[in-house]
């Protein structure tokens, strides 16, 4: 209606302004009006389509512009991420957050131990700390560390044993009583755990009887010669080392003092066999430094034992170990002076290692024990008081399993059962009724009804069962397949227990993107 009114208005204006052509207009005017009215929706539709197309083109252009901006942003983000990842630090030093007084290393190879000592010991020496390596491994694991110290102009003291003149080199001024106790303690570890403890006291008494009657330098050969006198088998021409006449007289007078019982004679033979074995070691001119010089700030001391006879080396290891332990008891090593590292210590036994750990803690000296195996007798040392544990490659399956059990287990929820039950039930019924009646008015009626019903029910039930499963945090096969320099650090602090994988390859420090500070703990 609005559009038709508009057309009539326009027609009136044309009629009033173009009067001269009125007859002509009167011929086609009504038809023109009808055509305008007829085509006006089409014109409106075309205008709407044109506007829609224009709007669509505008939206397409805006979309394409936005898409191009998004592609540029994605490319810029990817490039920034590549730069971030390429420049990110990939290696971080591992620090002992709990500051333990003892570090126990289980497993590993000679190459792995050497790498660990270079990486860890090099940082200690660089910080001005003292390091004393007692190498009982027979693998010279401190050679690379010594070379690094020489290159960095760090003072290095190297001592190689055995030495036939070990005491007084090894006694360091000990009295006869002290040296007898140290040697008896070393000999006691040659016996199985649980052996009669009185034998140690008997050995100490026998050794003291010999040592207090010797005037000259105390050597294993002279001790063996004195024991020959007590056993009444001494031959001056064939003795391990000669004794003075006065010494022979005093030792001969002590035969009855020592005793002639079967128990005493058996122990005399045992002590004599061990000292005679040590007396056969090749002499060495090396003299050990005074215990006050073992752990000096910024100094590396390497004391290694070696021998072609495995039994003799084993005894020498024990003697040196307990001489060091006795010096700790005497307080000859300054507190907080540095770190004592004992490599290849597992054959000394649990009680000996526990004594060393306890005394090092009392003396204020950090102790590091390197042990090749996780043997049954030293397994109880895992996770000891004030200690951190480092696991390296363990080839034996049982030892790897024991190490994995120490690391611990974690739990997770695992779906272990799916159930699906399908049921179908049918029911069917039929009923029949009949009735009739009459009335007083003479009418009657009859009715009957038959009905039948049936039903079918289908049901489907689905269920899932989830259970809590405990698994090793580190699988035994992972410990068995560690690289030579790979390690697992287990540390317990007052806040939490930390299990961390690491690598002690010194070449890592030469790689790019190595941090010079430990990684900050992640915020939970």
Coordinates of C-alpha atoms in Angstrom, one line a residue:
X1 CA 0.0 0.0 0.0
X2 CA 2.8 2.4 0.8
X3 CA 4.5 1.8 -2.4
X4 CA 1.2 2.2 -4.5
X5 CA 0.5 5.5 -2.7
X6 CA 4.0 6.7 -3.7
X7 CA 3.3 5.8 -7.3
X8 CA 0.0 7.8 -7.4
X9 CA 1.7 10.8 -5.9
X10 CA 4.4 10.7 -8.5
X11 CA 1.7 10.3 -11.2
X12 CA -0.1 13.4 -9.9
X13 CA 3.0 15.4 -10.1
X14 CA 3.6 14.3 -13.7
X15 CA 0.0 15.0 -14.6
X16 CA 0.2 18.6 -13.3
X17 CA 3.5 19.4 -14.8
X18 CA 3.1 17.8 -18.2
X19 CA -0.4 18.9 -19.2
X20 CA 0.5 19.2 -22.8
X21 CA 1.0 15.5 -23.2
X22 CA -2.0 14.5 -21.2
X23 CA -3.8 12.7 -23.9
X24 CA -0.7 10.6 -24.6
X25 CA -0.2 9.8 -21.0
X26 CA -3.8 8.9 -20.6
X27 CA -3.1 6.2 -23.1
X28 CA -0.2 4.4 -21.3
X29 CA -0.2 6.0 -17.8
X30 CA -2.5 3.4 -16.1
X31 CA -0.5 0.5 -17.7
X32 CA 2.8 2.1 -16.6
X33 CA 1.5 2.4 -13.1
X34 CA 0.4 -1.2 -13.2
X35 CA 4.0 -2.2 -14.4
X36 CA 5.7 -0.1 -11.7
X37 CA 3.5 -1.7 -9.0
X38 CA 4.1 -5.2 -10.6
X39 CA 7.9 -4.9 -10.7
X40 CA 8.6 -3.0 -7.4
X41 CA 9.1 -6.3 -5.3
X42 CA 11.6 -7.5 -7.9
X43 CA 13.6 -4.3 -7.7
X44 CA 13.5 -4.5 -3.9
X45 CA 14.8 -8.1 -4.1
X46 CA 17.5 -7.2 -6.5
X47 CA 18.6 -4.4 -4.2
X48 CA 18.6 -6.7 -1.2
X49 CA 20.7 -9.3 -3.1
X50 CA 23.1 -6.7 -4.2
X51 CA 23.5 -5.5 -0.6
X52 CA 23.9 -9.0 0.7
X53 CA 26.6 -9.7 -1.9
X54 CA 28.4 -6.5 -1.0
X55 CA 28.2 -7.5 2.7
X56 CA 29.4 -10.9 2.0
X57 CA 32.4 -9.6 0.1
X58 CA 33.2 -7.3 3.0
X59 CA 33.0 -10.2 5.4
X60 CA 35.1 -12.4 3.2
X61 CA 37.7 -9.7 2.9
X62 CA 37.7 -9.2 6.7
X63 CA 38.0 -12.9 7.2
X64 CA 40.9 -13.2 4.8
X65 CA 42.6 -10.3 6.4
X66 CA 42.1 -11.9 9.9
X67 CA 43.3 -15.3 8.6
X68 CA 46.5 -13.7 7.2
X69 CA 47.1 -12.0 10.5
X70 CA 46.5 -15.3 12.3
X71 CA 49.0 -17.1 10.0
X72 CA 51.6 -14.4 10.7
X73 CA 51.0 -14.7 14.4
X74 CA 51.3 -18.5 14.3
X75 CA 54.6 -18.2 12.3
X76 CA 55.9 -15.6 14.7
X77 CA 54.9 -17.8 17.7
X78 CA 56.5 -20.9 16.2
X79 CA 59.7 -18.9 15.5
X80 CA 59.8 -17.6 19.0
X81 CA 59.3 -21.1 20.4
X82 CA 62.0 -22.4 18.3
X83 CA 64.3 -19.7 19.5
X84 CA 63.3 -20.3 23.1
X85 CA 63.8 -24.1 22.9
X86 CA 67.1 -23.6 21.0
X87 CA 68.4 -21.2 23.6
X88 CA 66.9 -23.0 26.7
X89 CA 69.3 -24.6 29.2
X90 CA 69.3 -28.4 28.9
X91 CA 71.7 -29.5 31.6
X92 CA 71.6 -28.5 35.2
X93 CA 74.0 -29.4 38.0
X94 CA 72.6 -31.7 40.7
X95 CA 73.0 -30.5 44.3
X96 CA 72.3 -32.3 47.5
X97 CA 69.5 -30.3 49.1
X98 CA 69.6 -32.2 52.4
X99 CA 73.4 -31.7 52.8
X100 CA 74.0 -35.3 53.9
X101 CA 77.1 -36.3 55.8
X102 CA 77.4 -39.5 53.7
X103 CA 76.9 -40.4 50.1
X104 CA 76.6 -44.1 49.2
X105 CA 77.2 -45.1 45.5
X106 CA 76.1 -48.6 44.5
X107 CA 76.9 -50.2 41.2
X108 CA 78.8 -48.7 38.3
X109 CA 81.9 -49.5 36.4
X110 CA 85.5 -48.2 36.7
X111 CA 84.7 -45.7 33.9
X112 CA 81.6 -44.6 35.7
X113 CA 83.3 -44.1 39.0
X114 CA 86.2 -42.2 37.3
X115 CA 83.7 -39.9 35.6
X116 CA 81.8 -39.4 38.9
X117 CA 84.9 -38.5 40.8
X118 CA 86.0 -36.0 38.1
X119 CA 82.6 -34.3 37.9
X120 CA 81.9 -34.3 41.6
X121 CA 85.5 -34.1 43.0
X122 CA 86.5 -31.5 40.5
X123 CA 83.7 -29.1 41.7
X124 CA 84.9 -29.7 45.3
X125 CA 88.5 -28.9 44.5
X126 CA 87.4 -25.8 42.4
X127 CA 85.6 -24.5 45.5
X128 CA 88.6 -24.9 47.7
X129 CA 87.5 -28.1 49.5
X130 CA 89.9 -30.9 50.4
X131 CA 89.4 -34.4 48.9
X132 CA 91.1 -37.7 50.1
X133 CA 90.5 -40.8 47.9
X134 CA 91.2 -44.2 49.5
X135 CA 91.2 -46.3 46.3
X136 CA 90.7 -50.0 47.2
X137 CA 89.2 -50.9 43.9
X138 CA 92.4 -52.0 42.2
X139 CA 91.2 -50.0 39.1
X140 CA 92.9 -46.6 39.6
X141 CA 89.6 -44.7 39.5
X142 CA 91.3 -41.6 40.7
X143 CA 93.7 -41.2 37.7
X144 CA 91.5 -38.9 35.7
X145 CA 90.8 -36.7 38.8
X146 CA 94.5 -36.5 39.5
X147 CA 95.2 -35.4 35.9
X148 CA 92.5 -32.7 36.2
X149 CA 93.9 -31.5 39.5
X150 CA 97.4 -31.3 37.9
X151 CA 96.0 -29.3 34.9
X152 CA 94.3 -26.9 37.3
X153 CA 97.5 -26.6 39.4
X154 CA 95.8 -28.2 42.5
X155 CA 98.2 -29.8 44.9
X156 CA 98.1 -33.6 44.6
X157 CA 99.6 -36.2 46.9
X158 CA 99.8 -39.7 45.6
X159 CA 100.7 -42.8 47.7
X160 CA 100.7 -46.4 46.4
X161 CA 100.7 -49.4 48.8
X162 CA 101.7 -52.0 49.8
X163 CA 104.9 -51.3 51.6
X164 CA 106.9 -53.9 53.5
X165 CA 107.8 -51.1 56.0
X166 CA 104.1 -50.2 56.5
X167 CA 104.4 -49.6 60.2
X168 CA 105.6 -47.0 61.2
X169 CA 104.5 -45.5 57.9
X170 CA 101.0 -46.7 58.6
X171 CA 101.1 -46.5 62.4
X172 CA 101.7 -42.7 62.4
X173 CA 103.1 -42.8 65.8
X174 CA 100.6 -45.2 67.4
X175 CA 101.5 -46.9 70.6
X176 CA 101.9 -50.6 70.9
X177 CA 98.4 -50.9 72.4
X178 CA 96.8 -48.8 69.7
X179 CA 98.5 -50.6 66.8
X180 CA 97.6 -54.0 68.3
X181 CA 94.0 -53.0 68.5
X182 CA 93.9 -51.7 65.0
X183 CA 95.5 -54.8 63.5
X184 CA 93.3 -57.1 65.6
X185 CA 90.2 -55.1 64.4
X186 CA 91.3 -55.6 60.8
X187 CA 91.9 -59.3 61.3
X188 CA 88.5 -59.7 62.8
X189 CA 86.8 -58.7 59.6
X190 CA 88.4 -61.7 57.8
X191 CA 86.1 -63.9 59.8
X192 CA 82.4 -64.4 58.9
X193 CA 79.9 -62.2 60.7
X194 CA 78.9 -63.6 64.1
X195 CA 82.2 -65.3 64.8
X196 CA 83.3 -65.5 68.5
X197 CA 84.1 -61.9 69.5
X198 CA 86.6 -63.1 72.0
X199 CA 89.0 -64.0 69.2
X200 CA 89.5 -60.3 68.5
X201 CA 90.6 -59.7 72.1
X202 CA 92.9 -62.7 71.8
X203 CA 94.5 -61.4 68.6
X204 CA 95.0 -58.0 70.2
X205 CA 96.7 -59.6 73.2
X206 CA 99.0 -61.6 71.1
X207 CA 100.0 -58.7 68.9
X208 CA 100.5 -56.5 71.9
X209 CA 102.8 -59.1 73.4
X210 CA 105.0 -58.9 70.3
X211 CA 104.9 -55.1 69.6
X212 CA 105.8 -54.1 73.1
X213 CA 108.9 -56.2 73.0
X214 CA 110.3 -54.8 69.7
X215 CA 112.8 -52.0 69.9
X216 CA 113.5 -51.2 66.3
X217 CA 111.1 -50.1 63.5
X218 CA 107.9 -52.0 63.4
X219 CA 107.3 -53.9 60.2
X220 CA 105.1 -56.8 59.2
X221 CA 108.3 -58.9 58.8
X222 CA 109.5 -58.1 62.3
X223 CA 106.0 -58.8 63.7
X224 CA 106.0 -62.2 61.9
X225 CA 109.5 -63.0 63.3
X226 CA 108.2 -62.2 66.8
X227 CA 105.2 -64.5 66.3
X228 CA 107.6 -67.3 65.2
X229 CA 109.3 -67.0 68.5
X230 CA 106.0 -67.4 70.4
X231 CA 105.2 -70.4 68.2
X232 CA 108.7 -71.8 68.9
X233 CA 109.5 -72.2 65.2
X234 CA 111.9 -69.2 64.9
X235 CA 115.0 -69.8 62.8
X236 CA 117.2 -66.7 62.7
X237 CA 118.6 -67.6 59.3
X238 CA 115.2 -68.1 57.7
X239 CA 113.1 -65.5 59.6
X240 CA 111.2 -62.9 57.6
X241 CA 113.3 -60.1 59.2
X242 CA 116.1 -60.3 61.8
X243 CA 115.5 -59.5 65.4
X244 CA 118.0 -58.2 68.0
X245 CA 119.2 -60.5 70.7
X246 CA 117.5 -58.5 73.4
X247 CA 114.2 -58.7 71.5
X248 CA 114.6 -62.5 71.2
X249 CA 115.2 -62.8 74.9
X250 CA 112.1 -60.8 75.8
X251 CA 109.9 -62.6 73.3
X252 CA 111.2 -66.0 74.5
X253 CA 110.3 -65.0 78.1
X254 CA 106.8 -64.1 76.9
X255 CA 106.0 -67.6 75.6
X256 CA 104.6 -68.8 78.9
X257 CA 102.9 -65.5 79.4
X258 CA 101.0 -65.7 76.2
X259 CA 99.9 -69.3 76.9
X260 CA 100.0 -72.7 75.3
X261 CA 96.3 -73.6 75.1
X262 CA 94.9 -75.0 71.9
X263 CA 92.9 -71.8 71.4
X264 CA 95.9 -69.5 71.8
X265 CA 98.0 -71.6 69.5
X266 CA 95.4 -71.6 66.8
X267 CA 95.2 -67.8 67.0
X268 CA 99.0 -67.5 67.0
X269 CA 99.1 -69.5 63.8
X270 CA 96.3 -67.4 62.2
X271 CA 97.9 -64.1 63.1
X272 CA 101.3 -65.4 62.0
X273 CA 100.0 -66.5 58.6
X274 CA 98.5 -63.1 57.9
X275 CA 101.5 -61.1 59.0
X276 CA 103.9 -63.4 57.1
X277 CA 101.7 -62.9 54.0
X278 CA 102.0 -59.1 54.4
X279 CA 105.8 -59.4 55.0
X280 CA 106.2 -60.9 51.5
X281 CA 104.9 -57.7 49.8
X282 CA 107.3 -55.8 47.7
X283 CA 108.9 -52.9 49.6
X284 CA 108.1 -49.4 48.6
X285 CA 110.0 -46.2 49.5
X286 CA 106.8 -44.2 49.8
X287 CA 106.1 -42.7 53.2
X288 CA 102.5 -41.6 54.0
X289 CA 102.0 -38.0 55.0
X290 CA 101.0 -37.2 58.5
X291 CA 97.2 -37.4 59.1
X292 CA 97.1 -33.7 59.7
X293 CA 98.0 -33.3 56.0
X294 CA 95.3 -35.7 54.6
X295 CA 92.5 -33.2 54.2
X296 CA 93.8 -29.8 53.4
X297 CA 91.6 -27.2 51.7
X298 CA 92.2 -27.3 47.9
X299 CA 94.3 -30.5 48.1
X300 CA 93.8 -33.9 46.5
X301 CA 95.3 -36.9 48.3
X302 CA 95.1 -40.3 46.6
X303 CA 96.0 -43.5 48.5
X304 CA 95.7 -46.6 46.5
X305 CA 96.4 -50.3 47.2
X306 CA 97.6 -52.8 44.7
X307 CA 99.1 -56.3 44.8
X308 CA 99.4 -59.2 42.5
X309 CA 98.2 -61.5 45.3
X310 CA 94.5 -61.0 45.9
X311 CA 94.5 -62.3 49.5
X312 CA 97.4 -60.0 50.4
X313 CA 95.7 -57.0 48.9
X314 CA 92.5 -57.8 50.8
X315 CA 94.4 -57.8 54.1
X316 CA 96.2 -54.6 53.2
X317 CA 92.9 -52.9 52.4
X318 CA 91.6 -53.8 55.8
X319 CA 94.7 -52.7 57.7
X320 CA 94.7 -49.3 55.9
X321 CA 91.0 -48.9 56.4
X322 CA 91.2 -49.4 60.2
X323 CA 94.3 -47.2 60.5
X324 CA 92.3 -44.4 58.9
X325 CA 89.3 -45.2 61.1
X326 CA 91.6 -45.0 64.2
X327 CA 93.0 -41.6 63.1
X328 CA 89.4 -40.3 62.9
X329 CA 88.8 -41.6 66.4
X330 CA 91.9 -39.8 67.6
X331 CA 90.7 -36.5 66.1
X332 CA 93.8 -36.2 63.9
X333 CA 91.7 -35.1 60.9
X334 CA 90.3 -31.6 61.2
X335 CA 86.5 -31.3 61.1
X336 CA 84.8 -29.9 58.0
X337 CA 88.2 -30.2 56.2
X338 CA 86.8 -32.0 53.2
X339 CA 85.5 -35.3 51.9
X340 CA 86.9 -38.8 52.4
X341 CA 86.1 -41.1 49.4
X342 CA 86.5 -44.9 49.8
X343 CA 86.3 -46.7 46.5
X344 CA 85.7 -50.5 46.4
X345 CA 84.7 -50.8 50.1
X346 CA 82.0 -53.5 50.0
X347 CA 84.3 -56.4 50.8
X348 CA 85.1 -54.9 54.2
X349 CA 81.7 -55.8 55.6
X350 CA 78.7 -54.0 57.0
X351 CA 80.1 -53.6 60.6
X352 CA 83.3 -52.0 59.3
X353 CA 81.5 -49.6 57.0
X354 CA 79.0 -48.6 59.7
X355 CA 81.9 -47.9 62.1
X356 CA 83.5 -45.7 59.5
X357 CA 80.3 -43.9 58.7
X358 CA 79.6 -43.3 62.4
X359 CA 83.1 -42.0 63.2
X360 CA 83.2 -39.8 60.1
X361 CA 79.9 -38.2 61.2
X362 CA 81.3 -37.6 64.7
X363 CA 84.5 -36.1 63.2
X364 CA 82.6 -33.8 60.9
X365 CA 84.1 -35.3 57.7
X366 CA 81.8 -36.1 54.7
X367 CA 82.1 -39.7 53.7
X368 CA 81.5 -41.1 50.2
X369 CA 81.4 -44.9 49.7
X370 CA 81.7 -46.4 46.2
X371 CA 80.5 -50.1 46.2
X372 CA 80.3 -52.2 43.1
X373 CA 77.5 -54.5 44.4
X374 CA 74.4 -54.4 46.6
X375 CA 75.4 -57.4 48.6
X376 CA 73.1 -59.0 51.1
X377 CA 75.4 -58.1 54.1
X378 CA 75.6 -54.4 53.2
X379 CA 72.0 -54.0 51.9
X380 CA 71.0 -52.6 55.3
X381 CA 73.2 -49.5 54.6
X382 CA 70.8 -48.3 51.9
X383 CA 69.2 -45.1 53.1
X384 CA 71.2 -44.9 56.3
X385 CA 71.0 -42.0 58.7
X386 CA 72.1 -38.6 57.2
X387 CA 72.9 -40.1 53.9
X388 CA 72.1 -39.9 50.2
X389 CA 72.1 -42.8 47.8
X390 CA 73.4 -42.9 44.2
X391 CA 72.5 -45.9 42.0
X392 CA 74.6 -46.6 38.9
X393 CA 74.4 -49.6 36.5
X394 CA 73.7 -52.9 38.3
X395 CA 74.0 -55.8 36.0
X396 CA 72.8 -58.5 38.5
X397 CA 69.0 -58.9 38.4
X398 CA 68.7 -59.6 42.1
X399 CA 70.7 -56.5 43.0
X400 CA 68.8 -54.4 40.6
X401 CA 65.5 -55.6 42.1
X402 CA 66.8 -54.7 45.6
X403 CA 67.8 -51.3 44.4
X404 CA 64.4 -50.8 42.8
X405 CA 62.6 -51.8 46.0
X406 CA 64.7 -49.2 47.9
X407 CA 63.8 -46.5 45.4
X408 CA 60.1 -47.3 46.2
X409 CA 56.8 -47.9 44.5
X410 CA 54.2 -45.5 43.2
X411 CA 50.5 -46.2 42.7
X412 CA 48.1 -45.5 39.9
X413 CA 44.5 -46.6 39.1
X414 CA 44.2 -49.1 36.3
X415 CA 41.0 -50.4 34.7
X416 CA 41.2 -54.2 35.0
X417 CA 37.7 -55.3 34.2
X418 CA 34.9 -54.5 31.7
X419 CA 31.5 -56.1 32.1
X420 CA 28.4 -56.1 29.8
X421 CA 25.2 -57.9 30.7
X422 CA 22.3 -58.4 28.3
X423 CA 18.9 -59.5 29.5
X424 CA 15.5 -60.2 27.9
X425 CA 12.3 -61.1 29.7
X426 CA 8.9 -62.1 28.3
X427 CA 5.5 -62.2 30.0
X428 CA 2.1 -63.3 28.5
X429 CA -1.4 -63.3 30.1
X430 CA -5.0 -64.2 29.2
X431 CA -8.3 -63.5 31.0
X432 CA -11.9 -64.5 30.4
X433 CA -15.1 -63.2 32.1
X434 CA -18.8 -63.9 31.5
X435 CA -21.8 -62.4 33.1
X436 CA -25.6 -62.3 32.7
X437 CA -28.7 -61.1 34.4
X438 CA -32.5 -60.3 34.1
X439 CA -34.8 -57.7 35.5
X440 CA -38.3 -57.7 37.0
X441 CA -39.5 -55.9 33.9
X442 CA -38.8 -59.0 31.9
X443 CA -35.5 -58.0 30.3
X444 CA -32.3 -59.9 30.4
X445 CA -28.7 -59.3 29.5
X446 CA -25.6 -61.4 28.9
X447 CA -22.0 -60.2 28.7
X448 CA -18.7 -61.8 28.1
X449 CA -15.1 -60.6 27.8
X450 CA -11.9 -62.2 26.5
X451 CA -8.5 -60.4 26.9
X452 CA -4.9 -61.3 26.1
X453 CA -1.7 -59.3 26.9
X454 CA 2.0 -59.9 26.4
X455 CA 5.2 -57.8 27.1
X456 CA 8.9 -58.1 26.2
X457 CA 11.6 -56.3 28.2
X458 CA 15.2 -55.9 27.0
X459 CA 18.0 -54.7 29.3
X460 CA 21.8 -54.0 28.8
X461 CA 24.1 -53.3 31.8
X462 CA 27.7 -52.1 31.3
X463 CA 30.3 -51.8 34.1
X464 CA 34.0 -50.9 34.6
X465 CA 36.2 -52.0 37.5
X466 CA 39.2 -49.8 38.5
X467 CA 41.8 -50.9 41.0
X468 CA 44.8 -49.3 42.7
X469 CA 48.1 -50.8 41.4
X470 CA 51.5 -50.4 42.9
X471 CA 54.5 -50.4 40.6
X472 CA 58.2 -49.6 40.9
X473 CA 59.1 -46.0 40.5
X474 CA 62.2 -47.1 38.7
X475 CA 62.0 -50.6 37.1
X476 CA 64.9 -53.0 37.7
X477 CA 65.5 -53.2 34.0
X478 CA 66.1 -49.4 33.9
X479 CA 68.8 -49.8 36.5
X480 CA 70.4 -52.6 34.6
X481 CA 70.4 -50.6 31.4
X482 CA 71.8 -47.3 32.7
X483 CA 74.7 -45.9 30.6
X484 CA 78.1 -46.1 32.3
X485 CA 77.9 -42.5 33.5
X486 CA 74.1 -42.5 34.2
X487 CA 72.9 -42.4 37.8
X488 CA 69.8 -42.2 40.0
X489 CA 70.0 -39.9 43.0
X490 CA 67.7 -40.8 46.0
X491 CA 67.7 -38.2 48.7
X492 CA 65.4 -37.7 51.7
X493 CA 65.0 -34.2 53.1
X494 CA 62.7 -33.0 55.8
X495 CA 60.3 -31.7 53.1
X496 CA 60.1 -34.7 50.7
X497 CA 61.9 -37.6 49.1
X498 CA 63.6 -36.9 45.8
X499 CA 64.4 -39.4 43.0
X500 CA 66.3 -37.8 40.2
X501 CA 68.0 -39.1 37.1
X502 CA 71.4 -37.6 36.2
X503 CA 74.6 -38.1 34.2
X504 CA 78.1 -37.6 35.5
X505 CA 79.9 -37.5 32.1
X506 CA 82.5 -34.6 32.4
X507 CA 82.1 -33.9 28.7
X508 CA 78.6 -32.5 29.4
X509 CA 80.2 -29.3 30.7
X510 CA 81.6 -28.6 27.2
X511 CA 78.2 -28.8 25.6
X512 CA 76.1 -25.7 24.9
X513 CA 73.2 -24.7 27.1
X514 CA 74.6 -25.9 30.3
X515 CA 73.5 -24.1 33.4
X516 CA 75.9 -22.9 36.1
X517 CA 73.3 -23.2 38.9
X518 CA 70.9 -26.0 40.0
X519 CA 67.4 -26.0 38.5
X520 CA 64.8 -24.4 40.7
X521 CA 62.2 -26.8 42.1
X522 CA 58.9 -26.9 40.3
X523 CA 56.1 -25.2 42.1
X524 CA 53.2 -27.6 42.7

